[in-house]
Coordinates of C-alpha atoms in Angstrom, one line a residue:
Chain A
M1274 CA -4.1 -46.6 -50.3
S1275 CA -5.9 -46.8 -53.4
D1276 CA -7.5 -43.8 -55.2
P1277 CA -11.2 -43.2 -55.8
A1278 CA -10.3 -40.9 -58.6
T1279 CA -8.4 -43.7 -60.5
N1280 CA -9.0 -46.6 -59.1
P1281 CA -12.8 -47.5 -59.5
T1282 CA -14.6 -50.0 -57.8
P1283 CA -15.7 -53.0 -59.1
A1284 CA -20.0 -52.2 -59.1
D1285 CA -18.5 -49.3 -60.8
R1286 CA -16.7 -51.6 -63.8
S1287 CA -19.9 -53.6 -63.8
A1288 CA -22.2 -50.8 -64.0
P1289 CA -22.7 -49.0 -67.5
A1290 CA -20.5 -46.5 -69.1
V1291 CA -23.6 -44.4 -69.4
D1292 CA -26.8 -44.6 -68.1
L1293 CA -29.1 -41.6 -68.7
R1294 CA -32.9 -42.1 -68.3
G1295 CA -35.3 -38.7 -68.9
V1296 CA -32.7 -36.9 -69.1
I1297 CA -33.3 -32.4 -69.1
A1298 CA -30.2 -30.4 -69.7
L1299 CA -30.5 -26.6 -70.2
L1300 CA -28.5 -24.2 -72.3
G1301 CA -29.1 -20.7 -71.0
G1302 CA -32.4 -21.3 -69.5
F1303 CA -33.9 -23.7 -72.6
P1304 CA -33.9 -27.2 -72.8
A1305 CA -31.0 -28.4 -74.8
L1306 CA -31.4 -31.8 -74.3
S1307 CA -35.1 -32.7 -72.9
G1308 CA -35.5 -36.5 -71.8
I1309 CA -32.7 -37.9 -73.5
D1310 CA -32.9 -41.9 -72.2
L1311 CA -29.5 -43.9 -73.8
R1312 CA -27.7 -46.6 -72.7
V1313 CA -24.4 -47.3 -73.5
E1314 CA -22.2 -50.6 -72.6
R1315 CA -18.6 -51.1 -71.7
G1316 CA -16.8 -51.2 -74.6
E1317 CA -18.9 -50.3 -77.2
I1318 CA -19.1 -47.5 -80.0
V1319 CA -21.9 -45.4 -80.5
L1320 CA -22.1 -43.2 -83.4
V1321 CA -24.3 -40.0 -82.0
A1322 CA -25.9 -38.5 -85.3
G1323 CA -28.4 -35.7 -86.3
P1324 CA -29.1 -32.5 -87.4
N1325 CA -26.8 -29.4 -86.3
G1326 CA -27.9 -28.0 -83.4
A1327 CA -30.0 -31.1 -82.4
G1328 CA -27.8 -31.1 -79.1
K1329 CA -25.6 -33.9 -80.1
S1330 CA -22.3 -32.0 -78.3
T1331 CA -24.4 -30.9 -74.8
L1332 CA -24.9 -34.5 -75.0
L1333 CA -21.5 -35.5 -74.8
N1334 CA -21.2 -32.9 -72.6
V1335 CA -23.8 -33.7 -70.3
C1336 CA -21.5 -37.0 -69.8
A1337 CA -18.5 -35.5 -69.8
G1338 CA -19.7 -33.1 -66.3
L1339 CA -19.3 -30.2 -68.1
V1340 CA -22.8 -29.4 -68.8
P1341 CA -25.5 -30.4 -65.5
V1342 CA -28.1 -32.0 -65.4
A1343 CA -31.4 -30.8 -64.6
R1344 CA -33.7 -33.7 -64.6
G1345 CA -33.0 -36.7 -65.1
H1346 CA -31.2 -40.1 -64.1
A1347 CA -27.3 -40.1 -65.2
E1348 CA -24.9 -42.1 -64.4
V1349 CA -21.8 -42.2 -66.3
L1350 CA -19.2 -45.2 -65.0
G1351 CA -21.2 -46.3 -62.6
T1352 CA -21.2 -42.2 -60.7
D1353 CA -24.5 -40.2 -60.2
L1354 CA -23.9 -37.1 -62.4
R1355 CA -25.7 -34.9 -59.9
G1356 CA -23.5 -36.0 -57.4
D1357 CA -19.7 -35.3 -56.9
R1358 CA -18.1 -35.6 -60.3
G1359 CA -14.9 -34.7 -59.1
A1360 CA -13.6 -38.0 -58.9
L1361 CA -15.3 -39.1 -62.3
R1362 CA -13.5 -36.8 -64.5
H1363 CA -10.1 -38.3 -64.1
R1364 CA -11.8 -41.9 -65.7
I1365 CA -13.3 -39.2 -69.3
G1366 CA -11.8 -38.0 -71.7
L1367 CA -13.7 -35.4 -74.1
L1368 CA -11.7 -34.2 -77.5
G1369 CA -14.3 -31.3 -78.8
H1370 CA -13.0 -29.5 -81.7
R1371 CA -10.2 -28.0 -80.7
N1372 CA -7.4 -30.6 -79.1
G1373 CA -6.0 -29.2 -76.1
L1374 CA -2.4 -29.0 -77.0
Y1375 CA 0.3 -26.2 -76.4
A1376 CA 1.6 -25.1 -80.0
D1377 CA 4.8 -24.2 -78.2
L1378 CA 5.7 -28.0 -76.8
T1379 CA 6.7 -30.9 -78.7
V1380 CA 4.8 -34.1 -78.9
A1381 CA 6.4 -35.6 -76.2
E1382 CA 6.2 -32.3 -73.6
N1383 CA 2.8 -32.1 -74.0
L1384 CA 2.5 -35.9 -73.2
A1385 CA 4.2 -35.6 -69.9
F1386 CA 3.0 -32.3 -69.0
W1387 CA -0.1 -34.7 -69.0
A1388 CA 1.4 -37.7 -67.6
D1389 CA 2.6 -35.3 -65.1
M1390 CA -1.5 -34.1 -64.5
V1391 CA -2.4 -37.8 -64.1
G1392 CA 0.3 -39.1 -62.6
A1393 CA 0.8 -41.8 -65.3
N1394 CA 4.5 -43.3 -65.6
E1395 CA 7.2 -42.7 -68.5
A1396 CA 6.3 -46.1 -69.5
E1397 CA 2.9 -45.1 -69.7
T1398 CA 3.5 -42.3 -71.9
A1399 CA 6.4 -44.4 -74.2
A1400 CA 3.4 -46.7 -75.0
A1401 CA 1.1 -43.3 -75.6
L1402 CA 3.3 -41.9 -78.2
T1403 CA 3.7 -45.7 -80.0
S1404 CA 0.3 -46.7 -79.5
A1405 CA -0.7 -43.4 -82.2
G1406 CA 2.0 -43.9 -84.5
L1407 CA 4.3 -40.2 -83.2
D1408 CA 6.9 -42.8 -81.9
G1409 CA 10.6 -41.4 -83.4
R1410 CA 11.1 -38.3 -85.0
L1411 CA 7.3 -36.9 -84.7
S1412 CA 7.8 -37.1 -80.8
S1413 CA 9.9 -34.0 -81.0
V1414 CA 8.3 -31.2 -83.2
R1415 CA 6.0 -29.1 -81.2
V1416 CA 2.9 -29.1 -82.0
S1417 CA 2.8 -25.6 -84.0
A1418 CA 4.4 -28.2 -87.1
L1419 CA 2.1 -30.4 -87.2
S1420 CA -0.3 -31.1 -89.9
A1421 CA -4.3 -31.5 -88.6
G1422 CA -4.0 -35.2 -88.1
Q1423 CA -1.2 -35.5 -86.5
R1424 CA -2.4 -33.0 -83.8
R1425 CA -5.3 -34.9 -83.4
R1426 CA -3.3 -38.5 -83.0
T1427 CA -1.3 -36.5 -80.1
A1428 CA -4.7 -35.2 -78.8
L1429 CA -5.8 -39.0 -78.3
A1430 CA -2.7 -40.4 -77.6
V1431 CA -3.0 -37.8 -74.9
L1432 CA -6.4 -39.6 -73.7
L1433 CA -4.1 -43.1 -73.7
V1434 CA -2.2 -41.4 -71.5
R1435 CA -5.2 -40.4 -69.1
R1436 CA -6.5 -43.6 -68.9
A1437 CA -9.5 -42.6 -70.0
E1438 CA -12.3 -45.0 -69.7
L1439 CA -15.0 -43.1 -71.8
W1440 CA -14.4 -41.2 -74.7
L1441 CA -15.9 -38.8 -75.8
L1442 CA -15.3 -37.7 -79.2
D1443 CA -17.2 -34.4 -80.9
E1444 CA -16.6 -35.0 -84.8
P1445 CA -12.8 -36.7 -84.2
H1446 CA -12.2 -36.9 -88.0
A1447 CA -13.3 -32.9 -88.8
G1448 CA -9.8 -30.8 -90.8
L1449 CA -8.9 -34.3 -91.5
D1450 CA -7.3 -36.3 -95.2
P1451 CA -8.2 -39.9 -96.0
S1452 CA -5.2 -41.1 -94.6
G1453 CA -5.9 -38.8 -91.2
R1454 CA -9.0 -40.5 -91.3
D1455 CA -7.6 -43.8 -91.5
E1456 CA -4.7 -43.5 -88.7
L1457 CA -7.7 -42.3 -86.0
D1458 CA -9.8 -44.8 -87.2
D1459 CA -6.9 -47.3 -86.5
L1460 CA -6.4 -45.8 -82.8
I1461 CA -10.1 -45.5 -81.9
R1462 CA -10.4 -48.9 -82.6
L1463 CA -6.6 -49.8 -80.4
A1464 CA -8.3 -48.3 -77.3
V1465 CA -11.2 -49.4 -78.2
A1466 CA -9.4 -53.4 -78.0
S1467 CA -8.2 -52.3 -74.5
G1468 CA -11.6 -51.5 -72.9
V1469 CA -12.6 -48.2 -74.0
T1470 CA -15.7 -46.4 -74.4
V1471 CA -16.3 -44.7 -77.6
I1472 CA -19.1 -42.5 -77.5
L1473 CA -18.4 -39.7 -80.8
A1474 CA -20.8 -37.6 -82.3
S1475 CA -19.9 -37.2 -86.3
H1476 CA -21.5 -35.8 -89.8
D1477 CA -19.4 -38.1 -91.3
L1478 CA -21.9 -41.1 -91.1
E1479 CA -20.4 -43.3 -93.7
R1480 CA -17.1 -43.5 -92.0
S1481 CA -18.1 -43.3 -88.7
R1482 CA -20.8 -46.5 -89.4
A1483 CA -17.7 -48.8 -90.2
L1484 CA -16.2 -47.7 -87.2
A1485 CA -19.2 -48.0 -84.9
G1486 CA -21.1 -50.7 -83.1
R1487 CA -24.6 -49.0 -82.9
E1488 CA -26.2 -45.3 -84.1
I1489 CA -28.2 -42.9 -82.5
V1490 CA -29.5 -39.7 -83.9
V1491 CA -30.5 -37.1 -81.7
K1492 CA -33.1 -34.3 -83.2
G1493 CA -35.4 -31.5 -82.1
G1494 CA -33.3 -32.6 -78.2
T1495 CA -34.2 -36.1 -77.5
V1496 CA -32.5 -39.1 -78.7
S1497 CA -33.8 -42.1 -80.8
E1498 CA -31.9 -46.0 -82.6
A1499 CA -31.5 -45.4 -85.7
A1500 CA -33.1 -47.6 -87.6
Chain B
M134 CA -1.0 -28.2 -48.5
S135 CA 0.2 -31.9 -49.9
P136 CA 2.8 -33.1 -51.7
G137 CA 1.3 -33.7 -54.8
R138 CA -0.3 -30.2 -55.2
I139 CA 3.0 -28.7 -54.9
R140 CA 4.5 -31.4 -57.5
L141 CA 1.9 -30.4 -59.9
A142 CA 1.9 -26.8 -59.8
R143 CA 5.5 -26.7 -60.3
R144 CA 4.7 -28.7 -63.4
L145 CA 2.7 -26.3 -64.2
A146 CA 4.7 -23.3 -63.5
A147 CA 7.7 -25.5 -65.6
K148 CA 5.3 -25.9 -68.3
D149 CA 4.7 -22.0 -68.9
L150 CA 8.3 -21.1 -68.1
L151 CA 8.9 -23.7 -71.1
I152 CA 6.5 -22.1 -73.5
E153 CA 7.5 -18.2 -72.5
R154 CA 11.6 -19.2 -73.3
R155 CA 10.5 -21.3 -76.2
S156 CA 7.4 -18.4 -77.5
R157 CA 9.7 -15.4 -76.2
V158 CA 6.2 -13.4 -75.7
L159 CA 7.9 -11.5 -73.1
V160 CA 11.0 -10.5 -74.8
N161 CA 9.9 -9.5 -78.1
Q162 CA 6.4 -7.7 -77.0
V163 CA 5.7 -7.1 -73.2
L164 CA 9.3 -5.6 -72.0
P165 CA 9.7 -3.1 -75.8
F166 CA 6.1 -2.3 -75.1
S167 CA 7.2 -1.4 -71.2
G168 CA 9.2 0.3 -72.0
L169 CA 7.9 2.5 -74.3
V170 CA 5.3 3.4 -72.1
M171 CA 7.8 4.3 -69.4
V172 CA 9.5 6.5 -72.5
V173 CA 6.0 7.8 -73.1
F174 CA 6.1 9.2 -69.5
A175 CA 9.4 11.0 -69.6
F176 CA 7.9 12.4 -72.7
A177 CA 4.6 13.9 -71.1
L178 CA 6.3 14.7 -67.9
G179 CA 9.8 16.4 -69.8
T180 CA 13.1 17.5 -67.0
G181 CA 12.9 19.8 -63.7
G182 CA 12.6 17.6 -61.5
V183 CA 8.5 16.1 -62.0
L184 CA 9.7 13.4 -63.7
E185 CA 12.9 12.1 -60.7
R186 CA 9.6 12.3 -57.9
A187 CA 7.3 10.8 -59.8
A188 CA 9.3 8.0 -61.0
P189 CA 8.3 4.7 -58.6
G190 CA 4.8 6.2 -59.5
L191 CA 5.3 5.8 -62.8
V192 CA 7.0 2.3 -62.9
W193 CA 4.6 0.8 -61.3
L194 CA 1.9 1.4 -64.0
A195 CA 3.8 1.0 -66.9
V196 CA 3.9 -2.7 -64.9
L197 CA -0.1 -2.7 -63.7
F198 CA -0.5 -1.9 -67.8
S199 CA 2.2 -4.1 -68.4
S200 CA 0.4 -7.2 -67.1
L201 CA -2.5 -7.4 -68.4
S202 CA -0.7 -8.4 -71.6
T203 CA 1.0 -11.0 -69.3
V204 CA -2.0 -11.9 -68.0
Q205 CA -4.0 -12.5 -71.0
R206 CA -0.6 -14.5 -72.6
S207 CA -0.7 -17.0 -70.0
F208 CA -4.4 -17.8 -70.1
G209 CA -4.4 -17.4 -74.1
L210 CA -2.1 -20.3 -73.7
E211 CA -4.7 -22.4 -71.7
T212 CA -7.7 -21.4 -74.1
A213 CA -5.8 -21.4 -77.7
D214 CA -6.7 -24.9 -78.6
G215 CA -9.2 -25.6 -75.3
A216 CA -6.1 -26.9 -72.7
M217 CA -8.7 -25.0 -69.9
E218 CA -11.2 -27.2 -70.9
S219 CA -8.9 -30.8 -71.0
L220 CA -7.7 -30.0 -67.3
R221 CA -11.4 -29.1 -66.0
V222 CA -12.0 -32.5 -67.9
A223 CA -9.6 -33.9 -66.7
G224 CA -10.1 -32.8 -63.4
V225 CA -6.7 -31.4 -62.5
D226 CA -6.7 -29.7 -58.7
P227 CA -7.7 -25.9 -59.4
I228 CA -5.4 -24.9 -56.3
A229 CA -2.7 -25.9 -57.9
L230 CA -3.6 -25.3 -61.3
F231 CA -4.1 -21.8 -59.5
L232 CA -0.8 -22.0 -57.2
G233 CA 1.3 -22.8 -61.2
K234 CA 0.0 -20.2 -63.2
A235 CA 0.4 -17.9 -60.2
A236 CA 3.9 -18.9 -59.4
A237 CA 4.6 -18.4 -63.0
L238 CA 3.3 -15.1 -63.9
A239 CA 5.1 -13.8 -60.6
I240 CA 8.3 -15.2 -62.3
E241 CA 7.8 -13.0 -64.8
L242 CA 6.4 -9.8 -64.1
L243 CA 9.6 -9.9 -61.5
V244 CA 11.7 -9.8 -64.8
L245 CA 9.5 -7.0 -65.7
V246 CA 10.2 -4.7 -62.9
T247 CA 13.6 -5.3 -61.9
V248 CA 13.7 -4.1 -65.8
L249 CA 11.7 -1.2 -65.4
L250 CA 13.4 0.0 -62.1
G251 CA 17.1 -0.1 -64.2
L252 CA 14.9 1.7 -66.7
A253 CA 13.7 4.4 -64.1
V254 CA 17.3 4.7 -63.2
V255 CA 18.5 5.1 -66.6
L256 CA 15.4 7.2 -68.2
Y257 CA 14.3 9.0 -65.0
G258 CA 17.5 9.8 -63.3
T259 CA 16.4 8.1 -59.8
E260 CA 19.0 6.8 -57.6
P261 CA 19.1 3.7 -55.3
R262 CA 20.9 4.5 -51.8
A263 CA 22.5 1.5 -50.3
E264 CA 19.5 1.6 -47.3
G265 CA 16.9 1.2 -49.1
I266 CA 18.2 -1.7 -51.0
V267 CA 16.3 -4.4 -48.8
L268 CA 13.5 -2.0 -49.0
L269 CA 13.2 -1.7 -52.6
V270 CA 13.7 -5.8 -53.3
T271 CA 11.3 -6.8 -50.7
T272 CA 8.7 -4.0 -52.1
A273 CA 9.1 -5.4 -55.7
I274 CA 8.5 -9.1 -54.4
S275 CA 5.3 -8.5 -52.4
A276 CA 3.6 -6.0 -54.7
T277 CA 4.5 -8.8 -57.7
L278 CA 3.0 -11.8 -55.4
G279 CA -0.2 -9.7 -54.7
L280 CA -0.8 -9.0 -58.4
A281 CA 0.5 -12.3 -59.6
A282 CA -2.7 -13.1 -56.9
L283 CA -4.6 -10.8 -58.8
G284 CA -4.0 -11.7 -62.6
T285 CA -4.4 -15.2 -62.4
I286 CA -7.5 -14.7 -60.8
Y287 CA -9.2 -12.8 -63.1
G288 CA -7.2 -14.3 -65.8
G289 CA -9.2 -17.6 -65.1
L290 CA -12.7 -15.5 -64.8
A291 CA -12.4 -13.9 -68.2
A292 CA -11.2 -16.9 -70.0
G293 CA -14.1 -18.7 -69.6
G294 CA -16.4 -15.5 -70.8
S295 CA -16.6 -13.6 -74.3
G296 CA -14.5 -10.4 -74.8
R297 CA -12.2 -11.8 -72.3
E298 CA -9.6 -9.4 -73.9
T299 CA -12.2 -6.4 -73.0
L300 CA -13.2 -7.5 -69.7
L301 CA -9.9 -8.3 -68.2
P302 CA -8.6 -4.4 -67.7
L303 CA -12.0 -3.9 -66.5
L304 CA -11.5 -5.9 -63.7
V305 CA -8.3 -6.0 -62.7
L306 CA -7.6 -2.4 -63.1
P307 CA -9.4 -0.8 -59.9
V308 CA -8.5 -3.9 -57.9
A309 CA -5.4 -3.7 -58.5
A310 CA -4.9 0.0 -56.7
P311 CA -3.6 -1.1 -53.0
V312 CA -0.9 -2.3 -55.0
L313 CA 0.0 0.7 -57.1
I314 CA -0.8 2.5 -54.3
G315 CA 1.3 0.2 -51.8
A316 CA 4.5 -0.4 -54.2
T317 CA 4.4 3.3 -54.7
R318 CA 5.0 4.4 -51.4
G319 CA 7.3 1.9 -50.9
V320 CA 9.3 2.2 -53.6
E321 CA 9.4 6.0 -52.8
A322 CA 10.7 5.7 -49.1
A323 CA 13.3 3.1 -50.7
L324 CA 15.2 5.2 -53.1
G325 CA 14.5 8.7 -50.4
T326 CA 12.1 10.4 -52.9
D327 CA 11.1 13.8 -51.2
R328 CA 13.4 13.0 -48.5
T329 CA 11.4 10.5 -47.6
A330 CA 12.8 7.6 -45.0
V331 CA 13.5 4.3 -45.2
S332 CA 11.4 3.1 -42.1
E333 CA 7.8 4.7 -43.7
G334 CA 8.1 2.2 -46.0
W335 CA 7.8 -0.9 -44.5
P336 CA 4.1 -0.3 -43.4
W337 CA 3.4 -0.1 -46.9
V338 CA 5.2 -3.2 -47.5
G339 CA 2.8 -5.2 -45.2
L340 CA -0.6 -3.8 -46.9
L341 CA 1.1 -5.2 -49.7
L342 CA 1.7 -8.5 -48.2
V343 CA -1.6 -8.3 -46.5
F344 CA -3.2 -8.6 -50.2
A345 CA -1.0 -10.7 -52.1
V346 CA -1.9 -13.7 -49.2
A347 CA -5.1 -12.5 -49.2
I348 CA -5.8 -12.2 -52.1
G349 CA -3.7 -15.8 -52.8
V350 CA -5.7 -18.0 -50.6
G351 CA -9.1 -16.6 -51.5
G352 CA -7.8 -17.6 -55.1
A353 CA -6.5 -20.6 -54.7
L354 CA -9.7 -21.9 -53.1
A355 CA -12.0 -19.8 -55.2
F356 CA -10.2 -20.8 -58.5
G357 CA -12.2 -23.9 -59.3
T358 CA -15.4 -22.3 -59.0
L359 CA -14.2 -19.4 -61.3
I360 CA -12.9 -21.6 -64.1
E361 CA -16.4 -23.5 -64.0
D362 CA -18.6 -21.9 -67.0

């Protein structure tokens, strides 16, 4: 029997990755997003730029279903965010300022844990390790002993294991050295080549523009296309 | 209960226990703290039979205080690098999450209770009697299950808010009163403190089991809502 949580319908697959129209979201009773319109097609990399406090992280959290939509039309991967978001969550990967890893477990153990949580098999886990360049010696190193870049790559490998179709990345380059940033960008390109859609919020505009196909600017809780 | 849910819960519990085995926080920090609490109680109450009579209550007070550290540690694993948020975003079954965290916590607390009961024999001069052993073990297990379920509920709740370090004792201690009372009476009956008969302890075990089931079922059903912001 197919599991709707992990096997989207054909209609879901043809729908845009993100379709927001007139979306208002409140944080602490105040509008953090005030009438957002945004459409992201499957397989796109979209850069979300804007000053601190403009609503970039809130936009990503709305797409992840973590911040409720107060008003407007909001669909992610063909699912209405104002309805039951439970089934959608398996398909979204959110990487915020933290990596969501267990420091006392090794890289391989972290991936194996997440594989068990989402029902991925050993081959998929091994493929994610390889794709992220974490196979070999690194896989048996505890996360607490990794560099910031290696931790970030491990976190992205978790998204690969989870088979997330939409990656929401909030400042993914923060704290990484240039080679770490290059490795991260390679991994994002690899994911997009396999059909993943990526929305990334970043202050590192030069690097992110080279990665993204499109740029939007969030300012004062609204969105505009970059010139 | 679906096999998938049980499998997830077992995996979550195994992860917590593996991390505990690696980090040894229970062995190196919580157990020494509990031992110190027991020693301080001994200094405070002195000799003359008072200590022996108060021993069951002191053991469970020490367990209760130490369980706060254990719960904080258990949820600290999930919040330190945002793993709890990742679990939520990934839509991991909250009932499995509750059962897994509670199971790992119960095993850790059971180790703690066993060590503290042993310390009570050494420090307070309590002497277990053969006919009370079954009651002693049943009391320890049922009280531990209740504390683990309670700690998991409030650990999850506190993990979502700021100032969780101070919030947790305020939330847990008042609600844990039935466990403290029931476990103390059960152990008193098992040990024969003040000539209490073993049979007097079983109704308290009943109370502890009802508490554990009620908190466990309620917590499992409510956990998804609790861990949402």
